[in-house]
Coordinates of C-alpha atoms in Angstrom, one line a residue:
M9 CA 98.5 83.5 133.9
D10 CA 100.9 86.4 134.5
S11 CA 99.6 89.7 135.8
L12 CA 99.8 92.8 133.6
Q13 CA 102.7 94.1 135.7
E14 CA 104.6 90.8 135.4
V15 CA 104.1 90.7 131.6
E16 CA 105.4 94.3 131.3
K17 CA 108.4 93.4 133.4
K18 CA 109.2 90.4 131.3
Q19 CA 108.9 92.3 128.1
S20 CA 111.2 95.0 129.4
T21 CA 113.7 92.4 130.4
D22 CA 113.6 90.8 126.9
V23 CA 114.2 94.2 125.3
D24 CA 117.2 94.8 127.6
L25 CA 118.6 91.4 126.7
V26 CA 118.3 92.1 123.0
G27 CA 119.9 95.4 123.6
D28 CA 122.8 93.9 125.5
A29 CA 123.2 91.3 122.7
K30 CA 123.4 94.1 120.1
V31 CA 126.0 96.0 122.2
E32 CA 128.1 92.9 122.6
L33 CA 127.9 92.1 118.8
H34 CA 128.9 95.7 118.0
D35 CA 131.8 95.6 120.5
A36 CA 132.9 92.2 119.1
K37 CA 133.0 93.6 115.5
L38 CA 135.0 96.6 116.7
A39 CA 137.5 94.3 118.5
T40 CA 137.9 92.2 115.3
S41 CA 138.5 95.3 113.1
K42 CA 141.0 96.9 115.5
E43 CA 143.0 93.6 115.9
H44 CA 143.3 93.3 112.1
N45 CA 144.3 96.9 111.6
L46 CA 146.9 96.8 114.4
T47 CA 150.5 96.3 113.1
V48 CA 153.2 94.5 115.0
L49 CA 155.0 97.7 116.0
Q50 CA 151.8 99.4 117.0
G51 CA 150.9 96.4 119.3
L52 CA 154.2 96.4 121.2
K53 CA 153.5 99.4 123.4
P54 CA 149.8 98.9 124.4
Y55 CA 150.4 95.2 125.0
R56 CA 153.8 95.5 126.8
K57 CA 152.2 94.3 130.0
A58 CA 150.8 91.2 128.3
I59 CA 154.1 90.6 126.7
G60 CA 155.9 91.0 130.1
W61 CA 153.6 88.5 131.9
S62 CA 153.9 86.0 129.1
V63 CA 157.7 86.3 129.0
L64 CA 157.9 85.9 132.8
L65 CA 155.6 82.9 132.9
S66 CA 157.7 81.3 130.2
M67 CA 160.6 81.1 132.7
A68 CA 159.0 77.7 133.5
V69 CA 160.0 76.5 130.0
I70 CA 163.5 77.7 130.5
M71 CA 163.6 75.5 133.5
E72 CA 162.2 72.6 131.6
G73 CA 164.6 73.1 128.7
Y74 CA 167.5 73.1 131.2
D75 CA 166.3 70.1 133.2
T76 CA 165.4 67.8 130.3
I77 CA 168.8 68.0 128.5
L78 CA 170.8 66.9 131.6
I79 CA 170.1 63.2 131.5
G80 CA 170.7 62.8 127.8
S81 CA 174.0 64.7 128.1
Y82 CA 175.1 62.7 131.2
L83 CA 175.4 59.6 129.0
G84 CA 178.8 61.1 127.7
F85 CA 179.7 62.3 131.2
A86 CA 182.6 60.6 133.1
S87 CA 181.2 61.6 136.6
F88 CA 177.7 60.2 135.8
N89 CA 179.2 56.9 134.3
N90 CA 181.5 56.5 137.3
T91 CA 178.5 56.7 139.6
F92 CA 175.9 54.8 137.7
G93 CA 177.9 52.7 135.1
N94 CA 176.7 49.0 135.1
Q95 CA 179.1 47.7 132.4
I96 CA 182.7 48.2 131.3
V97 CA 183.4 49.3 127.7
D98 CA 187.1 49.7 126.6
G99 CA 188.1 49.7 130.2
E100 CA 185.7 52.5 131.2
P101 CA 182.4 52.3 133.1
S102 CA 179.3 52.8 130.9
I103 CA 175.6 52.4 131.1
T104 CA 173.8 49.7 129.1
A105 CA 171.5 50.8 126.2
S106 CA 168.4 49.5 128.0
W107 CA 169.1 51.7 131.1
Q108 CA 170.0 54.6 128.9
S109 CA 166.6 54.3 127.2
A110 CA 164.8 53.9 130.5
V111 CA 166.3 56.9 132.3
T112 CA 166.3 59.3 129.4
N113 CA 162.6 58.5 128.7
G114 CA 161.2 58.3 132.2
A115 CA 160.2 61.9 132.1
Y116 CA 157.8 61.3 129.2
I117 CA 155.8 58.9 131.4
G118 CA 155.4 61.7 134.0
E119 CA 154.6 64.2 131.3
I120 CA 151.7 62.1 130.0
I121 CA 150.3 62.0 133.5
G122 CA 150.8 65.7 134.0
L123 CA 149.4 66.7 130.6
Q124 CA 146.3 64.5 131.1
V125 CA 145.4 66.0 134.4
T126 CA 146.2 69.5 133.3
G127 CA 143.2 69.6 130.9
Y128 CA 140.8 68.9 133.8
L129 CA 142.6 71.0 136.4
V130 CA 142.9 74.1 134.3
H131 CA 139.3 73.9 133.3
M132 CA 138.3 73.9 137.0
Y133 CA 140.9 76.1 138.7
G134 CA 142.5 78.2 136.0
N135 CA 146.1 78.7 134.7
K136 CA 147.5 80.5 137.8
K137 CA 146.6 77.9 140.5
V138 CA 147.6 74.9 138.4
M139 CA 151.0 76.4 137.5
T140 CA 151.7 77.3 141.2
G141 CA 150.8 73.8 142.4
A142 CA 153.0 72.2 139.7
T143 CA 156.0 74.4 140.6
V144 CA 155.7 73.5 144.3
L145 CA 155.8 69.8 143.3
M146 CA 158.8 70.5 141.2
I147 CA 160.8 71.8 144.2
A148 CA 160.1 68.5 146.0
F149 CA 160.8 66.2 143.1
I150 CA 164.2 67.7 142.3
F151 CA 165.5 66.1 145.6
L152 CA 165.2 62.6 144.1
S153 CA 167.5 63.6 141.1
F154 CA 169.9 65.4 143.4
F155 CA 170.3 62.7 146.0
G156 CA 169.6 59.6 144.1
K157 CA 172.6 57.3 143.7
T158 CA 171.0 54.4 141.8
L159 CA 169.6 54.3 138.3
G160 CA 166.3 53.2 139.7
V161 CA 166.0 56.4 141.9
Q162 CA 167.1 58.5 138.9
L163 CA 164.3 57.0 136.8
A164 CA 161.8 57.7 139.6
G165 CA 163.0 61.3 139.8
Q166 CA 162.6 61.8 136.1
I167 CA 159.1 60.3 136.1
L168 CA 158.0 62.6 138.9
C169 CA 159.6 65.7 137.5
G170 CA 157.8 65.0 134.2
I171 CA 154.5 65.6 135.9
P172 CA 155.0 69.4 136.4
W173 CA 156.8 69.6 133.1
G174 CA 153.6 68.4 131.5
V175 CA 151.8 71.3 133.1
Y176 CA 154.4 73.8 131.9
Q177 CA 154.1 72.5 128.4
T178 CA 150.4 73.2 128.2
V179 CA 149.8 76.3 130.3
T180 CA 152.6 78.5 129.1
T181 CA 151.8 78.2 125.4
V182 CA 148.1 78.5 125.8
Y183 CA 148.4 81.5 128.1
A184 CA 150.6 83.3 125.5
A185 CA 148.1 82.5 122.8
E186 CA 145.1 83.8 124.8
V187 CA 146.5 87.1 126.2
M188 CA 148.0 88.4 122.9
P189 CA 146.3 90.1 119.9
V190 CA 146.5 88.4 116.5
N191 CA 149.5 90.2 115.3
L192 CA 151.6 89.4 118.3
R193 CA 150.4 85.9 119.0
G194 CA 152.9 84.1 116.8
Y195 CA 155.9 85.9 118.3
L196 CA 155.0 85.1 121.9
T197 CA 154.0 81.5 121.3
S198 CA 157.2 80.9 119.4
Y199 CA 159.1 82.7 122.2
V200 CA 158.2 79.7 124.3
N201 CA 160.4 77.7 121.9
L202 CA 163.2 80.3 122.5
C203 CA 162.8 79.7 126.3
W204 CA 163.4 76.1 125.7
V205 CA 166.5 76.8 123.7
I206 CA 167.7 79.3 126.4
G207 CA 167.4 76.5 129.0
Q208 CA 169.3 74.1 126.8
F209 CA 172.1 76.7 126.3
I210 CA 172.3 77.4 130.0
A211 CA 172.5 73.7 130.7
S212 CA 175.3 73.2 128.1
G213 CA 177.2 76.0 129.7
V214 CA 176.9 74.5 133.2
L215 CA 177.9 71.0 131.8
V216 CA 181.0 72.5 130.2
G217 CA 181.9 74.0 133.6
V218 CA 181.8 70.7 135.4
Q219 CA 183.0 68.4 132.6
G220 CA 186.4 68.0 134.2
R221 CA 185.0 66.6 137.4
T222 CA 184.9 62.8 137.8
D223 CA 183.3 62.7 141.2
E224 CA 179.5 62.7 141.9
W225 CA 179.4 66.5 142.1
G226 CA 180.0 66.6 138.4
W227 CA 176.3 65.5 137.9
R228 CA 174.9 66.8 141.2
I229 CA 175.8 70.4 140.7
P230 CA 173.8 70.7 137.4
F231 CA 170.8 69.1 139.1
G232 CA 171.1 71.5 142.1
V233 CA 170.9 74.5 139.7
Q234 CA 167.3 73.5 139.1
W235 CA 166.3 75.1 142.4
V236 CA 167.0 78.5 141.0
W237 CA 163.8 78.8 139.1
P238 CA 160.8 77.7 141.2
I239 CA 160.4 80.6 143.6
P240 CA 160.4 83.3 140.8
I241 CA 157.9 81.2 138.8
I242 CA 155.6 81.0 141.8
L243 CA 155.7 84.7 142.4
V244 CA 154.8 85.3 138.7
C245 CA 151.9 82.9 139.0
I246 CA 150.6 84.7 142.1
F247 CA 150.7 88.2 140.6
C248 CA 149.9 87.7 136.9
P249 CA 146.3 88.2 135.6
E250 CA 144.3 85.1 134.8
S251 CA 143.6 84.4 131.1
P252 CA 140.6 86.5 130.0
T253 CA 139.5 83.6 127.8
W254 CA 139.2 81.2 130.8
L255 CA 137.3 83.8 132.8
V256 CA 134.8 84.4 129.9
E257 CA 134.3 80.6 129.5
H258 CA 133.3 80.5 133.2
G259 CA 130.9 83.4 133.0
R260 CA 133.2 85.9 134.9
N261 CA 133.1 88.7 132.3
E262 CA 133.6 91.5 134.8
E263 CA 136.8 89.8 136.0
A264 CA 137.8 89.2 132.4
E265 CA 137.5 93.0 131.7
K266 CA 139.8 93.7 134.7
A267 CA 142.3 91.1 133.5
V268 CA 142.3 92.7 130.0
S269 CA 142.9 96.1 131.6
R270 CA 145.9 94.7 133.4
L271 CA 147.3 93.3 130.2
Q272 CA 147.0 96.6 128.3
S273 CA 148.6 100.0 128.6
N274 CA 147.1 103.3 127.6
T275 CA 148.9 104.5 124.6
A276 CA 147.7 107.7 122.9
G277 CA 147.2 107.5 119.1
I278 CA 147.0 103.7 118.9
D279 CA 143.5 102.3 118.4
I280 CA 143.3 99.0 120.2
P281 CA 140.3 97.0 121.4
M282 CA 138.9 98.3 124.7
P283 CA 138.6 95.8 127.5
N284 CA 134.8 95.5 127.0
E285 CA 135.3 95.0 123.3
T286 CA 137.9 92.3 123.8
V287 CA 135.6 90.5 126.3
A288 CA 132.7 90.8 123.8
L289 CA 134.8 89.2 121.1
L290 CA 135.8 86.4 123.5
A291 CA 132.1 85.9 124.5
Q292 CA 131.0 85.8 120.8
T293 CA 133.8 83.3 120.0
N294 CA 132.8 81.2 123.0
A295 CA 129.1 81.3 122.0
M296 CA 130.0 80.2 118.4
E297 CA 132.1 77.3 119.7
Q298 CA 129.3 76.2 122.0
E299 CA 127.2 75.7 118.9
L300 CA 130.0 73.6 117.4
T301 CA 130.9 71.8 120.6
A302 CA 128.3 70.1 122.7
G303 CA 130.6 69.8 125.7
V304 CA 134.1 70.2 126.8
G305 CA 135.1 66.6 127.4
Y306 CA 138.0 64.8 125.6
L307 CA 135.5 62.9 123.4
E308 CA 134.4 66.3 121.9
C309 CA 137.9 66.6 120.4
F310 CA 137.1 63.7 118.1
K311 CA 133.6 64.8 116.9
G312 CA 132.6 66.9 113.9
T313 CA 135.1 69.5 112.8
N314 CA 137.1 69.1 116.0
L315 CA 138.4 65.7 114.7
R316 CA 140.2 67.5 111.9
R317 CA 141.5 70.2 114.3
T318 CA 142.7 67.5 116.7
E319 CA 144.5 65.7 113.8
I320 CA 146.4 68.8 112.9
A321 CA 147.5 69.5 116.5
V322 CA 148.5 65.9 117.1
A323 CA 150.3 65.3 113.8
T324 CA 152.1 68.7 113.9
W325 CA 153.6 67.9 117.3
T326 CA 154.3 64.3 116.5
A327 CA 156.0 65.3 113.2
Q328 CA 158.2 67.7 115.3
Q329 CA 159.7 64.7 117.1
M330 CA 159.7 62.4 114.1
C331 CA 162.0 64.6 112.0
G332 CA 165.2 64.0 114.1
P333 CA 165.5 66.5 116.9
V334 CA 166.1 63.7 119.3
L335 CA 169.7 63.9 118.1
Q336 CA 169.9 67.3 119.9
T337 CA 169.1 65.6 123.2
Y338 CA 172.0 63.1 122.7
A339 CA 174.2 65.7 121.1
I340 CA 177.3 65.2 123.3
Y341 CA 177.0 61.4 123.0
F342 CA 176.3 61.7 119.2
F343 CA 179.4 63.8 118.6
E344 CA 181.6 61.4 120.7
Q345 CA 180.2 58.4 118.7
A346 CA 181.0 60.4 115.5
G347 CA 184.6 60.5 116.5
L348 CA 185.1 63.9 118.2
A349 CA 187.1 64.2 121.4
D350 CA 185.2 64.8 124.7
S351 CA 186.2 68.5 124.9
Q352 CA 185.3 69.0 121.2
A353 CA 182.0 67.3 121.7
F354 CA 181.1 69.6 124.6
N355 CA 182.1 72.7 122.6
M356 CA 180.1 71.6 119.6
T357 CA 177.1 71.0 121.8
L358 CA 177.4 74.5 123.2
G359 CA 177.6 75.9 119.7
L360 CA 174.6 73.8 118.7
Y361 CA 172.4 75.5 121.3
A362 CA 173.8 78.9 120.4
I363 CA 172.8 78.3 116.8
A364 CA 169.3 77.1 118.0
F365 CA 168.9 80.4 119.9
V366 CA 169.8 82.5 116.8
G367 CA 167.6 80.3 114.6
T368 CA 164.6 80.9 116.9
V369 CA 165.1 84.7 117.0
L370 CA 165.3 84.7 113.2
S371 CA 162.1 82.7 112.9
W372 CA 160.1 85.7 114.2
P373 CA 160.4 87.9 111.1
L374 CA 160.0 84.8 109.0
I375 CA 156.7 83.9 110.7
N376 CA 155.4 87.4 110.2
R377 CA 156.4 87.6 106.6
F378 CA 155.6 84.1 105.2
G379 CA 153.2 82.5 107.6
R380 CA 153.0 79.0 109.3
R381 CA 152.5 76.6 106.4
T382 CA 155.2 78.0 104.0
I383 CA 157.8 78.0 106.7
Y384 CA 156.9 74.6 108.0
L385 CA 157.1 73.0 104.6
T386 CA 160.3 74.7 103.7
G387 CA 161.9 73.8 107.0
M388 CA 160.9 70.2 106.8
A389 CA 162.4 69.9 103.3
G390 CA 165.6 71.4 104.6
I391 CA 165.6 68.9 107.4
V392 CA 165.3 66.0 105.0
V393 CA 168.3 67.2 103.0
S394 CA 170.6 68.0 106.0
L395 CA 169.9 64.6 107.8
A396 CA 170.4 62.7 104.6
L397 CA 173.8 64.4 104.1
V398 CA 174.8 63.4 107.7
G399 CA 174.1 59.8 106.7
F400 CA 175.9 60.0 103.4
I401 CA 179.0 61.6 104.9
S402 CA 179.2 58.8 107.5
L403 CA 179.7 56.4 104.6
A404 CA 183.1 57.9 103.9
G405 CA 184.6 56.1 106.8
S406 CA 186.3 57.3 110.0
S407 CA 188.6 60.3 110.0
S408 CA 188.8 63.7 111.7
N409 CA 187.5 65.5 108.6
V410 CA 184.5 63.2 108.4
S411 CA 183.7 63.7 112.1
W412 CA 183.8 67.5 111.7
A413 CA 181.7 67.4 108.5
I414 CA 179.1 65.3 110.3
G415 CA 179.1 67.8 113.2
A416 CA 178.8 70.7 110.8
F417 CA 175.7 69.3 109.1
L418 CA 174.1 68.5 112.4
L419 CA 174.6 72.2 113.3
I420 CA 172.9 73.1 110.0
F421 CA 170.1 70.8 110.8
T422 CA 169.7 72.5 114.2
F423 CA 169.6 75.9 112.6
I424 CA 166.9 74.9 110.1
Y425 CA 164.9 73.1 112.7
D426 CA 165.0 76.0 115.3
S427 CA 164.2 78.7 112.7
T428 CA 161.2 76.8 111.2
V429 CA 159.6 73.7 112.5
G430 CA 160.6 74.1 116.2
P431 CA 159.1 77.6 116.8
L432 CA 156.0 76.9 114.7
T433 CA 155.1 73.9 116.9
C434 CA 156.1 75.6 120.0
K435 CA 158.8 73.5 121.1
A436 CA 158.1 74.4 124.5
F437 CA 157.5 71.7 125.0
K438 CA 160.5 69.9 123.8
L439 CA 157.6 73.0 123.8
C440 CA 157.4 69.8 121.2
Y441 CA 159.6 68.4 124.3
R442 CA 162.8 67.2 125.0
D443 CA 164.6 67.9 121.9
Y444 CA 163.1 70.4 121.9
A445 CA 160.2 70.1 120.6
D446 CA 158.0 70.6 122.3
S447 CA 156.9 71.6 122.9
Y448 CA 154.4 73.2 123.9
P449 CA 153.6 73.2 120.7
D450 CA 154.1 76.2 119.1
V451 CA 152.4 78.7 117.0
I452 CA 150.4 76.1 115.1
V453 CA 149.2 73.8 117.9
P454 CA 147.4 76.4 120.1
E455 CA 145.8 78.0 117.0
A456 CA 144.4 74.8 115.6
P457 CA 141.9 73.8 118.3
S458 CA 138.7 75.6 119.3
S459 CA 139.0 77.9 122.4
R460 CA 136.7 75.6 124.5
L461 CA 138.8 72.6 123.7
R462 CA 142.2 74.2 123.4
H463 CA 143.7 72.9 126.7
K464 CA 142.3 69.4 126.1
T465 CA 143.5 69.3 122.4
V466 CA 146.9 70.5 123.4
V467 CA 147.0 67.8 126.1
L468 CA 146.1 65.1 123.5
A469 CA 148.7 66.5 121.0
R470 CA 151.3 66.7 123.7
N471 CA 150.7 63.1 124.9
A472 CA 150.9 61.8 121.4
Y473 CA 154.1 63.7 121.1
N474 CA 155.4 62.2 124.4
I475 CA 154.5 58.7 123.3
T476 CA 156.4 59.3 120.1
C477 CA 159.3 60.6 122.3
I478 CA 159.3 57.4 124.2
W479 CA 159.6 55.4 121.0
T480 CA 162.3 57.6 119.5
G481 CA 164.1 57.8 122.9
V482 CA 164.1 54.0 123.2
L483 CA 165.5 53.5 119.6
T484 CA 168.2 56.3 119.6
P485 CA 170.5 54.8 122.3
Y486 CA 170.5 51.5 120.5
M487 CA 171.3 53.3 117.2
L488 CA 174.2 55.2 118.8
N489 CA 175.5 52.8 121.5
A490 CA 178.7 51.0 120.4
T491 CA 177.6 47.8 122.2
A492 CA 174.1 47.8 120.5
W493 CA 173.4 48.6 116.8
N494 CA 176.3 51.0 116.5
W495 CA 174.8 53.0 113.6
G496 CA 176.6 56.2 114.5
A497 CA 176.0 59.0 112.1
K498 CA 174.1 56.7 109.7
T499 CA 171.2 57.4 112.0
G500 CA 170.7 60.4 109.8
F501 CA 169.2 58.2 107.1
F502 CA 166.6 56.9 109.5
W503 CA 165.3 60.4 110.5
A504 CA 165.6 61.8 107.0
G505 CA 163.1 59.2 105.9
F506 CA 160.6 60.0 108.6
A507 CA 161.0 63.7 107.9
L508 CA 160.0 63.1 104.3
L509 CA 156.8 61.4 105.5
C510 CA 156.1 64.4 107.7
F511 CA 156.6 66.8 104.7
I512 CA 154.1 64.8 102.7
W513 CA 151.5 65.0 105.5
A514 CA 151.9 68.7 105.9
W515 CA 151.6 69.4 102.2
F516 CA 148.1 68.0 102.1
R517 CA 146.8 68.6 105.7
L518 CA 148.4 71.6 107.3
P519 CA 146.4 74.9 106.9
E520 CA 147.7 78.5 107.1
T521 CA 146.4 80.2 110.2
K522 CA 148.4 83.4 110.1
G523 CA 146.4 86.6 110.4
F524 CA 143.1 85.0 111.4
T525 CA 141.3 85.5 114.7
F526 CA 140.2 82.4 116.6
A527 CA 136.6 83.1 115.5
E528 CA 137.7 83.2 111.8
I529 CA 139.6 80.0 112.2
D530 CA 136.5 78.4 113.7
L531 CA 134.5 79.4 110.6
L532 CA 137.1 78.1 108.1
F533 CA 137.0 74.7 109.8
K534 CA 133.2 74.7 110.1
E535 CA 132.9 75.3 106.3
G536 CA 135.4 72.5 105.6
V537 CA 138.0 74.7 103.7
S538 CA 140.9 72.7 102.5
A539 CA 144.3 73.2 104.0
R540 CA 145.8 74.7 100.9
E541 CA 142.9 77.2 100.5
F542 CA 142.9 78.7 104.0
A543 CA 145.1 81.7 103.1
T544 CA 142.9 82.7 100.1
H545 CA 140.1 83.6 102.6
R546 CA 142.2 86.1 104.6
G547 CA 140.4 89.5 105.0
E548 CA 137.0 88.1 103.9
L549 CA 135.6 86.8 107.2
A550 CA 135.5 89.7 109.7
D551 CA 131.7 90.4 109.2
R552 CA 130.8 86.8 109.3
T553 CA 132.3 85.9 112.6
T554 CA 130.4 88.4 114.7

């Protein structure tokens, strides 16, 4: 039996714990209220440090966007075909469709490995350490691509480079989602898609600069440029604050408050959540999700309400690849097969990525004004129409006018994709991936999962995306290659059909998550609210989530 002193001490401790819980609950409510009342313009100044760190960390996605477009573009490159060509077509060296499929899809195998281990590694070591290690590996793996002079070595290089790319796809998007307030989250996660496009645009410019070379340096120089990014990325990883969400999940609340302090700036007259209030909200969200989630293993992603959330993340990213962006990866080769001269194909590709850049920037006010679901559905409908028109125009036969018309509608498709579906699924990951994607999934993908399962759900979604990329990447060279199926621009019909199926899925299953905190999203899924009714609950949940 306890002594009188021990009983009094225990009672005192219980009172303190109740008091701490009340304070945490009060702080969490304040944080929720302040986040909802904060406008976009008001959030820019106090969160400029968080914006800066997220922007700098996303340089890794610029690198990925640059790297992953090279192999697909090399298929229309004289220097690459002169070195690696294993057949002769019309008197010129060329690469067979089977090897085209293998080399251009090798990175997806590495990404599946990288993504799968990222979920475990980030849970154990955090975002910073995992990103640093991946970038060190990237420096080493580039050597294979730069020095490899056989298709087998190039395939090995792509597979190994895909491992750190898998890390980039997950960490950059999730970090942006976790360090930003509700009103800025969509902009910074969709910025990851812009980084992907920036990388593609830079790659296109470098390729235009070396297109006249027919020796091995025509393909080696673009590979060598990849060494520009790793050191700056490693420095950012060393000095940036760790995600406060990750720290709270590991019981390191004091460190989480310090991290929040480093992500905020003191701005007079703007009422933002204080570090202790932000951490209290994260703790309350984590506690709520612990009730919904028995553990943090991958199997939990398929149990209870998490199954629906996993479906949304997986289907959103898979749909991003199934609606035709693979044509962007093979843009130069596609334009050449459509009848444009080599120089015109390179210039059209450069214009394509410039349009993608503009489309991504324009997506920001659209996301803020209309939300995720409306933009996604509208964009997918526009993609169906534009790709169908590419196919119909190709039926007119072969002529210069037909070739330019096909190119024009592919540019229109690119603008629609990169101003709607691409940024919303965080193409980081071609952000979804190589065609950009994507990824990393991606306003929708990081918002759909619970915080405790976010990394693992994103990994599952990304791997589903990568498996889809392998399938589309294997088919596309056969569709375009003159010695295989030789569909040419009729390929537009194929992807228009799949885009229509994606539209139908989104109509019935994709919810609107704009304007909700992660805790409110948890509650909506817990109560089984249908996808088309999410938006009707906006503004009603603040008191019920804390």
